[in-house]
Coordinates of C-alpha atoms in Angstrom, one line a residue:
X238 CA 10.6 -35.4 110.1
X239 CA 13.1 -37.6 108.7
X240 CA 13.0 -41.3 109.1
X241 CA 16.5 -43.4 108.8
X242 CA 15.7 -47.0 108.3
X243 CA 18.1 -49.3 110.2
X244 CA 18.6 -52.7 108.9
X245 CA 20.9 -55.8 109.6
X246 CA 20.8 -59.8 108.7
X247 CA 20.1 -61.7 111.9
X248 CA 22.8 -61.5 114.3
X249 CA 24.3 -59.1 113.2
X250 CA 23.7 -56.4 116.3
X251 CA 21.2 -54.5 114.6
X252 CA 19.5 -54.6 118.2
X253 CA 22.2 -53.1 120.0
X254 CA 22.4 -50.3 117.1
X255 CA 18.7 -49.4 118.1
X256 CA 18.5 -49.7 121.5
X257 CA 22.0 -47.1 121.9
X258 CA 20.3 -44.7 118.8
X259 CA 17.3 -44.6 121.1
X260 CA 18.4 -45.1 124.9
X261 CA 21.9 -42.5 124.9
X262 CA 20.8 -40.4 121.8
X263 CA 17.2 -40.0 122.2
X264 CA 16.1 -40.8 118.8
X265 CA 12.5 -42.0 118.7
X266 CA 12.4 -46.1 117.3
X267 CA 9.7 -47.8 115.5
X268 CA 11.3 -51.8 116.3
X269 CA 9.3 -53.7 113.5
X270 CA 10.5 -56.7 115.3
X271 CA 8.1 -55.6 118.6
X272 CA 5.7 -54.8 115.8
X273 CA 5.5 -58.7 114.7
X274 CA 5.3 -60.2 118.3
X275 CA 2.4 -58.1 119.4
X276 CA 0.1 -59.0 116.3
X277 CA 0.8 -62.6 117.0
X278 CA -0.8 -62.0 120.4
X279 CA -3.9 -63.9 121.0
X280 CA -6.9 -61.8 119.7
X281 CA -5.6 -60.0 117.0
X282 CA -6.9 -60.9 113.7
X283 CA -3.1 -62.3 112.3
X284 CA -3.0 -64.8 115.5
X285 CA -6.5 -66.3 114.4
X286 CA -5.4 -66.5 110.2
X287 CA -1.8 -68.4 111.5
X288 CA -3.0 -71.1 114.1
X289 CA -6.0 -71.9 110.8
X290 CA -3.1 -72.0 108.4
X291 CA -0.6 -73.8 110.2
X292 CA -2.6 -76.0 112.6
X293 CA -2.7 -75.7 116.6
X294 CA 0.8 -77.7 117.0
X295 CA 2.2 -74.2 116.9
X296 CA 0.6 -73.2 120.1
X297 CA 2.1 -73.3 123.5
X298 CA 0.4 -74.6 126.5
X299 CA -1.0 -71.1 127.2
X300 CA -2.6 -70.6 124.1
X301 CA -0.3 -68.3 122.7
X302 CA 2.0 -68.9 119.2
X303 CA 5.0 -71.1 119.8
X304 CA 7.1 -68.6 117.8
X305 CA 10.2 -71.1 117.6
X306 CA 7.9 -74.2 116.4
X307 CA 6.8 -71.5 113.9
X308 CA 10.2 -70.6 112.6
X309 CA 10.9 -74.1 111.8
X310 CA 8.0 -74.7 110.0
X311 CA 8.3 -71.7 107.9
X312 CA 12.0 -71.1 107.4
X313 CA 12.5 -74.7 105.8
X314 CA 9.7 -73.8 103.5
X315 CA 9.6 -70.9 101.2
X316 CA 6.2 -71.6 100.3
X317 CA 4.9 -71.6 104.0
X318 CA 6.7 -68.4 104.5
X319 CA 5.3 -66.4 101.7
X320 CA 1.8 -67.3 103.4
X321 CA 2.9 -66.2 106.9
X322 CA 4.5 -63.0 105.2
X323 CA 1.3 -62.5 103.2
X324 CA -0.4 -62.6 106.4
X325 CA 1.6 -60.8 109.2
X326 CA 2.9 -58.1 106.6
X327 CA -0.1 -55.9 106.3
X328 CA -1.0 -55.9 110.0
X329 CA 2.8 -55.4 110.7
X330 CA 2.7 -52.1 107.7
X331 CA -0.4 -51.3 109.6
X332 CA 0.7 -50.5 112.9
X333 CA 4.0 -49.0 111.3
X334 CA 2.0 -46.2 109.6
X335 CA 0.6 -45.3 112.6
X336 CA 3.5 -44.7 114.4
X337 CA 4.8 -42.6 111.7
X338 CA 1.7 -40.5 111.3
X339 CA 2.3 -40.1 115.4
X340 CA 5.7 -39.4 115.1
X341 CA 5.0 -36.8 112.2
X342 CA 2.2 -35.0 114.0
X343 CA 4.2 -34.6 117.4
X344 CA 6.9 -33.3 115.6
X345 CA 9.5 -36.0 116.4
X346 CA 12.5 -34.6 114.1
X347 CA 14.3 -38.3 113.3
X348 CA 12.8 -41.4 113.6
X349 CA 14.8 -44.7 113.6
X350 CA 12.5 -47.2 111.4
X351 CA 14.4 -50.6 113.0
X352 CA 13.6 -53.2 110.1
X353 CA 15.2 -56.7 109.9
X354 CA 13.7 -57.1 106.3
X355 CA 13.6 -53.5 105.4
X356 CA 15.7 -54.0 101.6
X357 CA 13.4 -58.2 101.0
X358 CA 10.0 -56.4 101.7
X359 CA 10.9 -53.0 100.0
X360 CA 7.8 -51.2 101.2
X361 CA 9.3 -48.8 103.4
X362 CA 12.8 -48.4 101.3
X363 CA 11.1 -45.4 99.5
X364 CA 10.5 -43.7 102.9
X365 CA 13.6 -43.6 104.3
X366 CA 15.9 -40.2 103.6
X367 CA 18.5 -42.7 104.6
X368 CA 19.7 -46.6 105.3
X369 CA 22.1 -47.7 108.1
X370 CA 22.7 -51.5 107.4
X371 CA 24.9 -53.0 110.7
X372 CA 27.2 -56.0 109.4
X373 CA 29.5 -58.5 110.6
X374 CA 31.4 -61.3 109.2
X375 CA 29.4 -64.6 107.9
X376 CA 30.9 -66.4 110.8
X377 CA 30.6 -64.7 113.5
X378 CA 27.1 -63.9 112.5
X379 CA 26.1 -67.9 112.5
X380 CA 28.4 -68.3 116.2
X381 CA 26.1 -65.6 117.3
X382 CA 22.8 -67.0 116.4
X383 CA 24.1 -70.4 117.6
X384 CA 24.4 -69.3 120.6
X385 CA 21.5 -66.9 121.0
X386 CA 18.7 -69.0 119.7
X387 CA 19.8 -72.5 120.6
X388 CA 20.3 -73.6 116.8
X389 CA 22.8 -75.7 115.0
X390 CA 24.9 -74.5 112.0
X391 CA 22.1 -75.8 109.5
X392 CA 19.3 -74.3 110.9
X393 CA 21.3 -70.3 111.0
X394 CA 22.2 -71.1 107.5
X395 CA 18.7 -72.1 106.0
X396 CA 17.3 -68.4 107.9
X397 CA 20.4 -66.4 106.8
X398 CA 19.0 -67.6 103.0
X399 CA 16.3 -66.0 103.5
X400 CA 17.3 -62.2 103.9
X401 CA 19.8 -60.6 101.2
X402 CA 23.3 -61.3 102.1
X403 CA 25.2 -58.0 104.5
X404 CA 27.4 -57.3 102.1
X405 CA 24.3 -56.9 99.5
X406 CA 22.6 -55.0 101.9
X407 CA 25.9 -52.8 102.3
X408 CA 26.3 -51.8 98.7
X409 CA 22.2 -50.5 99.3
X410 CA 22.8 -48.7 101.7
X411 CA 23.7 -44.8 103.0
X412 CA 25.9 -45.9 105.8
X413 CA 27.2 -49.1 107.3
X414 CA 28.0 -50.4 110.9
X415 CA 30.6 -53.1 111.1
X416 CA 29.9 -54.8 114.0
X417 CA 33.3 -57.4 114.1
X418 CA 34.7 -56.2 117.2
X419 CA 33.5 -55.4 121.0
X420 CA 30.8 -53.9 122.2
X421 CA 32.7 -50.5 123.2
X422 CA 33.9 -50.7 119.3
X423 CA 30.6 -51.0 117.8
X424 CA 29.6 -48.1 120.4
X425 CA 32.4 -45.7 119.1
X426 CA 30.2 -46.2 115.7
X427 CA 27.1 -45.9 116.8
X428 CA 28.2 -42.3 118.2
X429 CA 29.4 -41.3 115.5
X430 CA 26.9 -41.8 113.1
X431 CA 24.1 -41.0 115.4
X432 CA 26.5 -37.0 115.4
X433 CA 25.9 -37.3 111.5
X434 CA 22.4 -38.3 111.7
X435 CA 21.6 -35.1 114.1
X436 CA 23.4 -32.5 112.1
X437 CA 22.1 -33.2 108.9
X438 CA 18.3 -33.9 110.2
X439 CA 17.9 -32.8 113.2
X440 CA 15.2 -29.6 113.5
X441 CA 13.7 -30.8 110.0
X442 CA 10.0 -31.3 110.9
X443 CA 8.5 -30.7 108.0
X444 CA 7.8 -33.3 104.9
X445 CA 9.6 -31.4 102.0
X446 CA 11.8 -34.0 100.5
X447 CA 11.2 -36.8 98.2
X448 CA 10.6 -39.4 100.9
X449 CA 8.7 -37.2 103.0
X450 CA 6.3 -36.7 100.0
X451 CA 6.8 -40.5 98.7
X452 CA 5.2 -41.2 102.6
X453 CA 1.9 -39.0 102.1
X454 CA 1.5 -40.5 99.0
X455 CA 1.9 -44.3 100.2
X456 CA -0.3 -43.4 103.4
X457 CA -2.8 -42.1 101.2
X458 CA -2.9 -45.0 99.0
X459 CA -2.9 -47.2 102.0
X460 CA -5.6 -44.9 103.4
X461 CA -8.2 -45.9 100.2
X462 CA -6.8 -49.5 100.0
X463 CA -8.3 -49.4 103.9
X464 CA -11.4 -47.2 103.4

């Protein structure tokens, strides 16, 4: 099993990259991102260490997190985000794991680690036989959240802070995605590396290079930290 980490800064299509890798390729996806909401669920021991942290004013009607009131307590406050990150990380590396160890006993050849924050938490860098990192200029990246989330200019600008700047990321990274153009564009891309991806990895099931064996080792250590 290989697993390719795939990582972006926020509106930057990363999503679309994911959703093509896994819907016309077939390559299985852990989305960190899906990761994050379901632990914020009601019941789950992160929901119940954020609303006594941060107060009930970030709860909706229906008893569940307000994830937008959230965001704009914690993203105009580094030190309020390093205690959310300190709490949703382990729960979120948690049920990571697990899908890997699933993935890696059924076999599954390449996985597709999707991970906004893959390079600014570093955890899961180590793992990865290889890094796509999808990119698009500064400005259309903050038009795109503008319209997707609702925000002004400010507000894009004070999250984009927080992650390593694309062309950073690029520089990391194994392969880039430059996702300026349309979406048939992006999709010529995608195809393309996803062809790479298969011919180099594809068939490998076994854990017989560096990151297969850095992931035994971090599961094991994970495994005592737990035990």
């Amino acid at each position: 099993m290989r697993i390719i980490g795939l990582t972006g800064g926020i509106g930057c299509g990363k999503s679309l990259v994911s959703k093509r890798f896994q819907d016309i390729h077939g390559f299985a996806v852990i989305d960190c991102d899906k990761i994050s909401h379901q632990i914020l669920l009601p019941g789950n021991a992160a929901f119940k260490r954020i609303v006594e942290q941060f107060g009930r004013a970030i709860l909706l009607d229906n008893g569940s997190i307000d994830r937008k009131a959230l965001g704009e307590v914690v993203f105009n406050d580094k030190s309020k985000l390093k205690i959310l990150t300190g709490i949703t990380g382990p729960a979120i590396f948690l049920e990571i794991v697990k899908k890997i160890l699933y993935n890696f006993l059924v076999g599954t050849p390449i996985v597709i680690l999707d991970a906004p924050t893959l390079y600014e938490t570093k955890k899961l860098v180590s793992i990865c036989a290889a890094i796509v990192v999808v990119g698009c200029d500064e400005d259309e990246q903050v038009k795109r959240v503008m319209k997707r989330d609702g925000l002004d200019k400010e507000e894009v600008l004070s999250r984009m802070s927080n992650q390593i700047p694309t062309k950073e990321k690029a520089n990391m990274s194994d392969f880039v995605i430059w996702n300026n153009g349309t979406k048939e564009e992006a999709f010529e891309e995608i195809d393309r590396l996803a062809g790479l991806l298969r011919n180099k990895y594809h068939g490998i099931s076994r854990l017989v290079s560096v990151p297969g064996i850095a992931l035994l080792i971090l599961v094991a250590v994970f495994a005592r930290k737990v035990v």
